[in-house]
Amino acid sequence: MKLIKKLNILIVGLGLLGGSYAKGLKKLGFEVNAITKEQSSIDYALEHGIIDNGTTEIDPKLIGKADIVVFALYPHIFIKWVKENQQHFKSGAVLTDVTGVKGCVVDEIQSILRSDVEYIAAHPMAGKEVSGVENSDDAIFKGANYIVVPTEKNTQEAIELCSNLGELLGFAKVAVLSVEKHDKMIAFLSQLTHCIAVSLMCSSDDPDLVEYTGDSFRDLTRIANINDEMWSELFLSNKQALLEQMDIYRETFDKLYNFINNDDRDGMRDMMRLSTKRRREFNKKV
């Protein structure tokens, strides 16, 4: 199946990412419908032309005409939704998602899903420190990375379809990773960084600091403005991989602590040079 404009796309969960998908796909000429829990989100999306139709109810007709269903839900809600409503999918429908952790959802959904419907996991590495469809913006995909996470149960056709979706939405790079490699990678690149930002913000309650802060502190703690419901679930869903990365980080932090404690300037400078060298690799290529 190729992503042609006559395909019908259903977004389940019309928040920041679901809304951004809807906005981008609607601009490209697709028919985009949505199911979400808040009527205010549907009203906003209809008023601003983000979707064609939407409802807060389980609408068999709306679900049944979707060729592609994009799930933008918390992991446990995603699994529950599929269990309870998969009878409404049309035969041949392709499901995908934006879930930040894969090990806790991919195997379970693929094991319970009807044989005539396929789920191909994906992870758009994009977002903001705000939520809701009113903050949706398909520009967040430009220059960002998009990861397709297939298993042996996926067809090449679905993998290509999912990759094509990322390309059409404007992601700079589309990569393919296994479930295991994805969750290990995300534990370091995303979850550990949020842990560091949260810990830093919780380490001092001095109210005067806000009067003196500079850009370095603001940059480092930007992601400490965090959705506690979502991120606590993601941390626990990827617990083992995250704890392993936290242990490695603690060892590295202790190494720097000891260099400072022992007046070992050469050791500090070696770490700083290594840090500088590695950071250059992460500069976005324009």
PDB file of C-alpha atoms in Angstrom, residues 29-266:
ATOM      1  CA  GLY A  29      -4.745  16.480   1.014  1.00  0.00           C
ATOM      2  CA  PHE A  30      -5.695  13.364   2.976  1.00  0.00           C
ATOM      3  CA  GLU A  31      -9.102  12.865   4.559  1.00  0.00           C
ATOM      4  CA  VAL A  32      -8.322  12.992   8.278  1.00  0.00           C
ATOM      5  CA  ASN A  33     -10.781  12.033  11.003  1.00  0.00           C
ATOM      6  CA  ALA A  34     -10.272  11.798  14.758  1.00  0.00           C
ATOM      7  CA  ILE A  35     -11.493  10.116  17.919  1.00  0.00           C
ATOM      8  CA  THR A  36     -10.480  11.639  21.226  1.00  0.00           C
ATOM      9  CA  LYS A  37     -11.865  11.980  24.739  1.00  0.00           C
ATOM     10  CA  GLU A  38     -12.505  15.730  24.917  1.00  0.00           C
ATOM     11  CA  GLN A  39     -15.233  17.383  22.846  1.00  0.00           C
ATOM     12  CA  SER A  40     -13.362  20.678  23.143  1.00  0.00           C
ATOM     13  CA  SER A  41     -10.453  19.118  21.224  1.00  0.00           C
ATOM     14  CA  ILE A  42     -12.778  17.987  18.437  1.00  0.00           C
ATOM     15  CA  ASP A  43     -14.408  21.423  18.301  1.00  0.00           C
ATOM     16  CA  TYR A  44     -11.041  23.174  18.096  1.00  0.00           C
ATOM     17  CA  ALA A  45      -9.751  20.833  15.381  1.00  0.00           C
ATOM     18  CA  LEU A  46     -12.896  21.229  13.272  1.00  0.00           C
ATOM     19  CA  GLU A  47     -12.934  24.993  13.683  1.00  0.00           C
ATOM     20  CA  HIS A  48      -9.303  25.291  12.583  1.00  0.00           C
ATOM     21  CA  GLY A  49      -9.544  22.823   9.699  1.00  0.00           C
ATOM     22  CA  ILE A  50      -7.218  20.269  11.301  1.00  0.00           C
ATOM     23  CA  ILE A  51      -9.631  17.357  10.741  1.00  0.00           C
ATOM     24  CA  ASP A  52     -12.601  16.588   8.489  1.00  0.00           C
ATOM     25  CA  ASN A  53     -14.707  14.795  11.093  1.00  0.00           C
ATOM     26  CA  GLY A  54     -14.334  13.884  14.756  1.00  0.00           C
ATOM     27  CA  THR A  55     -16.080  12.375  17.742  1.00  0.00           C
ATOM     28  CA  THR A  56     -15.576  11.465  21.380  1.00  0.00           C
ATOM     29  CA  GLU A  57     -17.522   8.231  20.856  1.00  0.00           C
ATOM     30  CA  ILE A  58     -16.478   4.855  19.486  1.00  0.00           C
ATOM     31  CA  ASP A  59     -17.905   5.249  16.000  1.00  0.00           C
ATOM     32  CA  PRO A  60     -17.776   1.935  14.063  1.00  0.00           C
ATOM     33  CA  LYS A  61     -18.383   3.692  10.747  1.00  0.00           C
ATOM     34  CA  LEU A  62     -15.555   6.209  11.266  1.00  0.00           C
ATOM     35  CA  ILE A  63     -13.182   3.464  12.390  1.00  0.00           C
ATOM     36  CA  GLY A  64     -14.282   1.071   9.673  1.00  0.00           C
ATOM     37  CA  LYS A  65     -13.463   3.358   6.768  1.00  0.00           C
ATOM     38  CA  ALA A  66      -9.935   4.162   7.935  1.00  0.00           C
ATOM     39  CA  ASP A  67      -7.087   2.756   5.840  1.00  0.00           C
ATOM     40  CA  ILE A  68      -4.498   3.961   8.354  1.00  0.00           C
ATOM     41  CA  VAL A  69      -5.077   4.461  12.073  1.00  0.00           C
ATOM     42  CA  VAL A  70      -2.522   6.537  14.012  1.00  0.00           C
ATOM     43  CA  PHE A  71      -2.620   6.030  17.778  1.00  0.00           C
ATOM     44  CA  ALA A  72      -1.420   8.908  19.950  1.00  0.00           C
ATOM     45  CA  LEU A  73      -2.336   7.431  23.332  1.00  0.00           C
ATOM     46  CA  TYR A  74      -0.583   6.423  26.549  1.00  0.00           C
ATOM     47  CA  PRO A  75       0.693   2.825  26.232  1.00  0.00           C
ATOM     48  CA  HIS A  76      -1.864   1.181  28.546  1.00  0.00           C
ATOM     49  CA  ILE A  77      -4.760   3.057  26.917  1.00  0.00           C
ATOM     50  CA  PHE A  78      -3.486   2.123  23.449  1.00  0.00           C
ATOM     51  CA  ILE A  79      -3.517  -1.587  24.319  1.00  0.00           C
ATOM     52  CA  LYS A  80      -6.950  -1.370  25.961  1.00  0.00           C
ATOM     53  CA  TRP A  81      -8.402   0.537  22.999  1.00  0.00           C
ATOM     54  CA  VAL A  82      -7.239  -2.051  20.486  1.00  0.00           C
ATOM     55  CA  LYS A  83      -8.502  -4.945  22.609  1.00  0.00           C
ATOM     56  CA  GLU A  84     -11.942  -3.407  22.930  1.00  0.00           C
ATOM     57  CA  ASN A  85     -12.435  -1.988  19.445  1.00  0.00           C
ATOM     58  CA  GLN A  86     -10.432  -3.940  16.882  1.00  0.00           C
ATOM     59  CA  GLN A  87     -13.584  -5.574  15.527  1.00  0.00           C
ATOM     60  CA  HIS A  88     -14.379  -2.237  13.852  1.00  0.00           C
ATOM     61  CA  PHE A  89     -11.175  -2.049  11.748  1.00  0.00           C
ATOM     62  CA  LYS A  90     -11.595  -2.686   8.049  1.00  0.00           C
ATOM     63  CA  SER A  91      -9.772  -5.694   6.626  1.00  0.00           C
ATOM     64  CA  GLY A  92      -6.351  -4.579   5.422  1.00  0.00           C
ATOM     65  CA  ALA A  93      -6.123  -1.558   7.708  1.00  0.00           C
ATOM     66  CA  VAL A  94      -2.669  -0.550   8.934  1.00  0.00           C
ATOM     67  CA  LEU A  95      -2.192   0.685  12.502  1.00  0.00           C
ATOM     68  CA  THR A  96       0.750   2.783  13.645  1.00  0.00           C
ATOM     69  CA  ASP A  97       1.509   4.925  16.682  1.00  0.00           C
ATOM     70  CA  VAL A  98       3.660   7.602  18.314  1.00  0.00           C
ATOM     71  CA  THR A  99       4.334   5.718  21.563  1.00  0.00           C
ATOM     72  CA  GLY A 100       7.674   6.547  23.207  1.00  0.00           C
ATOM     73  CA  VAL A 101       8.371   2.992  24.412  1.00  0.00           C
ATOM     74  CA  LYS A 102       7.863  -0.100  22.273  1.00  0.00           C
ATOM     75  CA  GLY A 103       8.633  -3.215  24.327  1.00  0.00           C
ATOM     76  CA  CYS A 104       5.548  -2.738  26.478  1.00  0.00           C
ATOM     77  CA  VAL A 105       3.127  -2.470  23.546  1.00  0.00           C
ATOM     78  CA  VAL A 106       4.410  -4.052  20.322  1.00  0.00           C
ATOM     79  CA  ASP A 107       4.385  -7.731  21.288  1.00  0.00           C
ATOM     80  CA  GLU A 108       1.061  -7.510  23.088  1.00  0.00           C
ATOM     81  CA  ILE A 109      -0.771  -5.687  20.329  1.00  0.00           C
ATOM     82  CA  GLN A 110       0.658  -7.858  17.571  1.00  0.00           C
ATOM     83  CA  SER A 111      -0.295 -10.977  19.529  1.00  0.00           C
ATOM     84  CA  ILE A 112      -3.951  -9.945  20.007  1.00  0.00           C
ATOM     85  CA  LEU A 113      -4.551  -8.196  16.685  1.00  0.00           C
ATOM     86  CA  ARG A 114      -6.705  -9.732  13.970  1.00  0.00           C
ATOM     87  CA  SER A 115      -4.670 -11.431  11.258  1.00  0.00           C
ATOM     88  CA  ASP A 116      -6.149  -9.205   8.528  1.00  0.00           C
ATOM     89  CA  VAL A 117      -4.976  -5.987  10.244  1.00  0.00           C
ATOM     90  CA  GLU A 118      -1.322  -4.989  10.663  1.00  0.00           C
ATOM     91  CA  TYR A 119       0.366  -2.883  13.341  1.00  0.00           C
ATOM     92  CA  ILE A 120       3.695  -1.270  12.489  1.00  0.00           C
ATOM     93  CA  ALA A 121       5.245   0.719  15.335  1.00  0.00           C
ATOM     94  CA  ALA A 122       6.760   4.163  14.854  1.00  0.00           C
ATOM     95  CA  HIS A 123       8.226   6.905  17.024  1.00  0.00           C
ATOM     96  CA  PRO A 124       8.378  10.540  15.879  1.00  0.00           C
ATOM     97  CA  MET A 125      11.264  12.125  17.788  1.00  0.00           C
ATOM     98  CA  ALA A 126       9.544  15.489  18.039  1.00  0.00           C
ATOM     99  CA  GLY A 127       7.494  17.427  20.536  1.00  0.00           C
ATOM    100  CA  LYS A 128       7.049  20.507  22.688  1.00  0.00           C
ATOM    101  CA  GLU A 129       6.823  21.261  26.394  1.00  0.00           C
ATOM    102  CA  VAL A 130       3.100  21.924  25.981  1.00  0.00           C
ATOM    103  CA  SER A 131       0.169  19.644  25.285  1.00  0.00           C
ATOM    104  CA  GLY A 132      -3.184  19.652  23.537  1.00  0.00           C
ATOM    105  CA  VAL A 133      -4.383  19.979  19.957  1.00  0.00           C
ATOM    106  CA  GLU A 134      -4.421  23.768  20.346  1.00  0.00           C
ATOM    107  CA  ASN A 135      -0.599  23.607  20.458  1.00  0.00           C
ATOM    108  CA  SER A 136      -0.301  21.217  17.509  1.00  0.00           C
ATOM    109  CA  ASP A 137       2.187  22.218  14.835  1.00  0.00           C
ATOM    110  CA  ASP A 138       3.405  20.034  11.991  1.00  0.00           C
ATOM    111  CA  ALA A 139       6.520  22.244  11.778  1.00  0.00           C
ATOM    112  CA  ILE A 140       7.922  20.288  14.756  1.00  0.00           C
ATOM    113  CA  PHE A 141       8.588  17.418  12.346  1.00  0.00           C
ATOM    114  CA  LYS A 142      10.908  19.445  10.107  1.00  0.00           C
ATOM    115  CA  GLY A 143      14.509  18.487  10.808  1.00  0.00           C
ATOM    116  CA  ALA A 144      13.470  15.830  13.348  1.00  0.00           C
ATOM    117  CA  ASN A 145      14.088  12.079  13.320  1.00  0.00           C
ATOM    118  CA  TYR A 146      11.439   9.405  12.761  1.00  0.00           C
ATOM    119  CA  ILE A 147      11.934   5.793  13.763  1.00  0.00           C
ATOM    120  CA  VAL A 148      10.124   2.776  12.335  1.00  0.00           C
ATOM    121  CA  VAL A 149      10.170  -0.218  14.707  1.00  0.00           C
ATOM    122  CA  PRO A 150       9.232  -3.431  12.877  1.00  0.00           C
ATOM    123  CA  THR A 151       9.215  -7.042  14.052  1.00  0.00           C
ATOM    124  CA  GLU A 152       9.298 -10.321  12.122  1.00  0.00           C
ATOM    125  CA  LYS A 153       5.487 -10.136  12.011  1.00  0.00           C
ATOM    126  CA  ASN A 154       5.524  -7.040   9.821  1.00  0.00           C
ATOM    127  CA  THR A 155       5.322  -7.077   6.045  1.00  0.00           C
ATOM    128  CA  GLN A 156       7.748  -5.101   3.917  1.00  0.00           C
ATOM    129  CA  GLU A 157       4.752  -3.268   2.482  1.00  0.00           C
ATOM    130  CA  ALA A 158       3.722  -1.956   5.909  1.00  0.00           C
ATOM    131  CA  ILE A 159       7.306  -0.961   6.774  1.00  0.00           C
ATOM    132  CA  GLU A 160       7.526   1.031   3.540  1.00  0.00           C
ATOM    133  CA  LEU A 161       4.124   2.610   4.163  1.00  0.00           C
ATOM    134  CA  CYS A 162       5.139   3.697   7.659  1.00  0.00           C
ATOM    135  CA  SER A 163       8.451   5.073   6.382  1.00  0.00           C
ATOM    136  CA  ASN A 164       6.625   6.944   3.633  1.00  0.00           C
ATOM    137  CA  LEU A 165       4.365   8.501   6.270  1.00  0.00           C
ATOM    138  CA  GLY A 166       7.411   9.928   8.059  1.00  0.00           C
ATOM    139  CA  GLU A 167       8.875  11.251   4.819  1.00  0.00           C
ATOM    140  CA  LEU A 168       5.619  12.948   3.808  1.00  0.00           C
ATOM    141  CA  LEU A 169       5.291  14.619   7.208  1.00  0.00           C
ATOM    142  CA  GLY A 170       8.695  16.210   6.644  1.00  0.00           C
ATOM    143  CA  PHE A 171      11.007  14.342   9.006  1.00  0.00           C
ATOM    144  CA  ALA A 172      14.651  14.851   8.115  1.00  0.00           C
ATOM    145  CA  LYS A 173      15.671  11.237   8.650  1.00  0.00           C
ATOM    146  CA  VAL A 174      13.735   7.976   8.746  1.00  0.00           C
ATOM    147  CA  ALA A 175      15.498   5.115  10.533  1.00  0.00           C
ATOM    148  CA  VAL A 176      14.542   1.496  11.201  1.00  0.00           C
ATOM    149  CA  LEU A 177      15.338  -0.095  14.576  1.00  0.00           C
ATOM    150  CA  SER A 178      14.403  -3.284  16.406  1.00  0.00           C
ATOM    151  CA  VAL A 179      12.174  -3.020  19.461  1.00  0.00           C
ATOM    152  CA  GLU A 180      15.099  -3.805  21.772  1.00  0.00           C
ATOM    153  CA  LYS A 181      17.486  -1.311  20.170  1.00  0.00           C
ATOM    154  CA  HIS A 182      14.802   1.376  20.115  1.00  0.00           C
ATOM    155  CA  ASP A 183      14.051   1.071  23.825  1.00  0.00           C
ATOM    156  CA  LYS A 184      17.729   1.039  24.783  1.00  0.00           C
ATOM    157  CA  MET A 185      18.361   4.098  22.612  1.00  0.00           C
ATOM    158  CA  ILE A 186      15.348   5.970  23.940  1.00  0.00           C
ATOM    159  CA  ALA A 187      16.362   5.226  27.548  1.00  0.00           C
ATOM    160  CA  PHE A 188      19.548   7.203  26.965  1.00  0.00           C
ATOM    161  CA  LEU A 189      18.589   9.921  24.499  1.00  0.00           C
ATOM    162  CA  SER A 190      15.200  10.828  25.908  1.00  0.00           C
ATOM    163  CA  GLN A 191      14.322   9.288  29.251  1.00  0.00           C
ATOM    164  CA  LEU A 192      17.695   9.788  30.964  1.00  0.00           C
ATOM    165  CA  THR A 193      17.799  13.412  29.830  1.00  0.00           C
ATOM    166  CA  HIS A 194      14.368  14.005  31.357  1.00  0.00           C
ATOM    167  CA  CYS A 195      15.536  12.321  34.579  1.00  0.00           C
ATOM    168  CA  ILE A 196      18.544  14.652  34.730  1.00  0.00           C
ATOM    169  CA  ALA A 197      16.436  17.743  34.112  1.00  0.00           C
ATOM    170  CA  VAL A 198      13.862  16.755  36.749  1.00  0.00           C
ATOM    171  CA  SER A 199      16.571  15.916  39.303  1.00  0.00           C
ATOM    172  CA  LEU A 200      18.342  19.223  38.690  1.00  0.00           C
ATOM    173  CA  MET A 201      15.160  21.238  39.163  1.00  0.00           C
ATOM    174  CA  CYS A 202      14.406  19.335  42.376  1.00  0.00           C
ATOM    175  CA  SER A 203      17.889  19.761  43.852  1.00  0.00           C
ATOM    176  CA  SER A 204      17.473  23.378  45.012  1.00  0.00           C
ATOM    177  CA  ASP A 205      14.494  25.274  46.366  1.00  0.00           C
ATOM    178  CA  ASP A 206      16.235  28.659  46.490  1.00  0.00           C
ATOM    179  CA  PRO A 207      13.593  31.076  45.085  1.00  0.00           C
ATOM    180  CA  ASP A 208      16.210  33.716  44.281  1.00  0.00           C
ATOM    181  CA  LEU A 209      17.948  31.589  41.668  1.00  0.00           C
ATOM    182  CA  VAL A 210      15.404  32.549  39.019  1.00  0.00           C
ATOM    183  CA  GLU A 211      16.657  36.146  39.242  1.00  0.00           C
ATOM    184  CA  TYR A 212      20.200  35.202  38.269  1.00  0.00           C
ATOM    185  CA  THR A 213      19.856  32.283  35.851  1.00  0.00           C
ATOM    186  CA  GLY A 214      21.402  32.277  32.401  1.00  0.00           C
ATOM    187  CA  ASP A 215      20.709  30.483  29.150  1.00  0.00           C
ATOM    188  CA  SER A 216      22.765  27.411  30.049  1.00  0.00           C
ATOM    189  CA  PHE A 217      20.452  26.555  32.957  1.00  0.00           C
ATOM    190  CA  ARG A 218      17.341  27.300  30.915  1.00  0.00           C
ATOM    191  CA  ASP A 219      18.559  25.109  28.038  1.00  0.00           C
ATOM    192  CA  LEU A 220      19.502  22.225  30.308  1.00  0.00           C
ATOM    193  CA  THR A 221      16.192  22.252  32.205  1.00  0.00           C
ATOM    194  CA  ARG A 222      13.798  23.034  29.345  1.00  0.00           C
ATOM    195  CA  ILE A 223      12.368  19.508  29.430  1.00  0.00           C
ATOM    196  CA  ALA A 224      11.868  19.606  33.215  1.00  0.00           C
ATOM    197  CA  ASN A 225       8.505  21.191  32.389  1.00  0.00           C
ATOM    198  CA  ILE A 226       7.097  17.685  32.158  1.00  0.00           C
ATOM    199  CA  ASN A 227       3.814  15.776  31.824  1.00  0.00           C
ATOM    200  CA  ASP A 228       4.106  13.678  34.991  1.00  0.00           C
ATOM    201  CA  GLU A 229       1.308  11.274  34.065  1.00  0.00           C
ATOM    202  CA  MET A 230       2.786  10.367  30.699  1.00  0.00           C
ATOM    203  CA  TRP A 231       6.482  10.330  31.611  1.00  0.00           C
ATOM    204  CA  SER A 232       6.081   8.296  34.807  1.00  0.00           C
ATOM    205  CA  GLU A 233       4.317   5.634  32.738  1.00  0.00           C
ATOM    206  CA  LEU A 234       7.044   5.713  30.081  1.00  0.00           C
ATOM    207  CA  PHE A 235       9.808   5.446  32.714  1.00  0.00           C
ATOM    208  CA  LEU A 236       8.197   2.389  34.316  1.00  0.00           C
ATOM    209  CA  SER A 237       7.380   0.834  30.946  1.00  0.00           C
ATOM    210  CA  ASN A 238      11.081   0.942  30.066  1.00  0.00           C
ATOM    211  CA  LYS A 239      12.335   0.461  33.623  1.00  0.00           C
ATOM    212  CA  GLN A 240      15.239  -1.926  33.108  1.00  0.00           C
ATOM    213  CA  ALA A 241      16.785  -0.111  30.158  1.00  0.00           C
ATOM    214  CA  LEU A 242      16.402   3.242  31.914  1.00  0.00           C
ATOM    215  CA  LEU A 243      17.930   2.030  35.182  1.00  0.00           C
ATOM    216  CA  GLU A 244      20.926   0.670  33.253  1.00  0.00           C
ATOM    217  CA  GLN A 245      21.484   4.074  31.644  1.00  0.00           C
ATOM    218  CA  MET A 246      21.053   5.831  34.999  1.00  0.00           C
ATOM    219  CA  ASP A 247      23.713   3.563  36.530  1.00  0.00           C
ATOM    220  CA  ILE A 248      26.134   4.376  33.699  1.00  0.00           C
ATOM    221  CA  TYR A 249      25.415   8.082  34.116  1.00  0.00           C
ATOM    222  CA  ARG A 250      25.980   7.915  37.883  1.00  0.00           C
ATOM    223  CA  GLU A 251      29.355   6.246  37.315  1.00  0.00           C
ATOM    224  CA  THR A 252      30.355   8.951  34.835  1.00  0.00           C
ATOM    225  CA  PHE A 253      29.137  11.755  37.110  1.00  0.00           C
ATOM    226  CA  ASP A 254      31.072  10.210  40.017  1.00  0.00           C
ATOM    227  CA  LYS A 255      34.156  10.098  37.821  1.00  0.00           C
ATOM    228  CA  LEU A 256      33.904  13.844  37.220  1.00  0.00           C
ATOM    229  CA  TYR A 257      33.180  14.412  40.923  1.00  0.00           C
ATOM    230  CA  ASN A 258      36.354  12.550  41.848  1.00  0.00           C
ATOM    231  CA  PHE A 259      38.438  14.502  39.338  1.00  0.00           C
ATOM    232  CA  ILE A 260      37.238  17.753  40.919  1.00  0.00           C
ATOM    233  CA  ASN A 261      37.610  16.430  44.460  1.00  0.00           C
ATOM    234  CA  ASN A 262      41.197  15.316  43.750  1.00  0.00           C
ATOM    235  CA  ASP A 263      42.190  18.504  41.895  1.00  0.00           C
ATOM    236  CA  ASP A 264      42.759  16.376  38.797  1.00  0.00           C
ATOM    237  CA  ARG A 265      42.566  19.044  36.120  1.00  0.00           C
ATOM    238  CA  ASP A 266      43.944  16.776  33.404  1.00  0.00           C
TER     239      ASP A 266
END
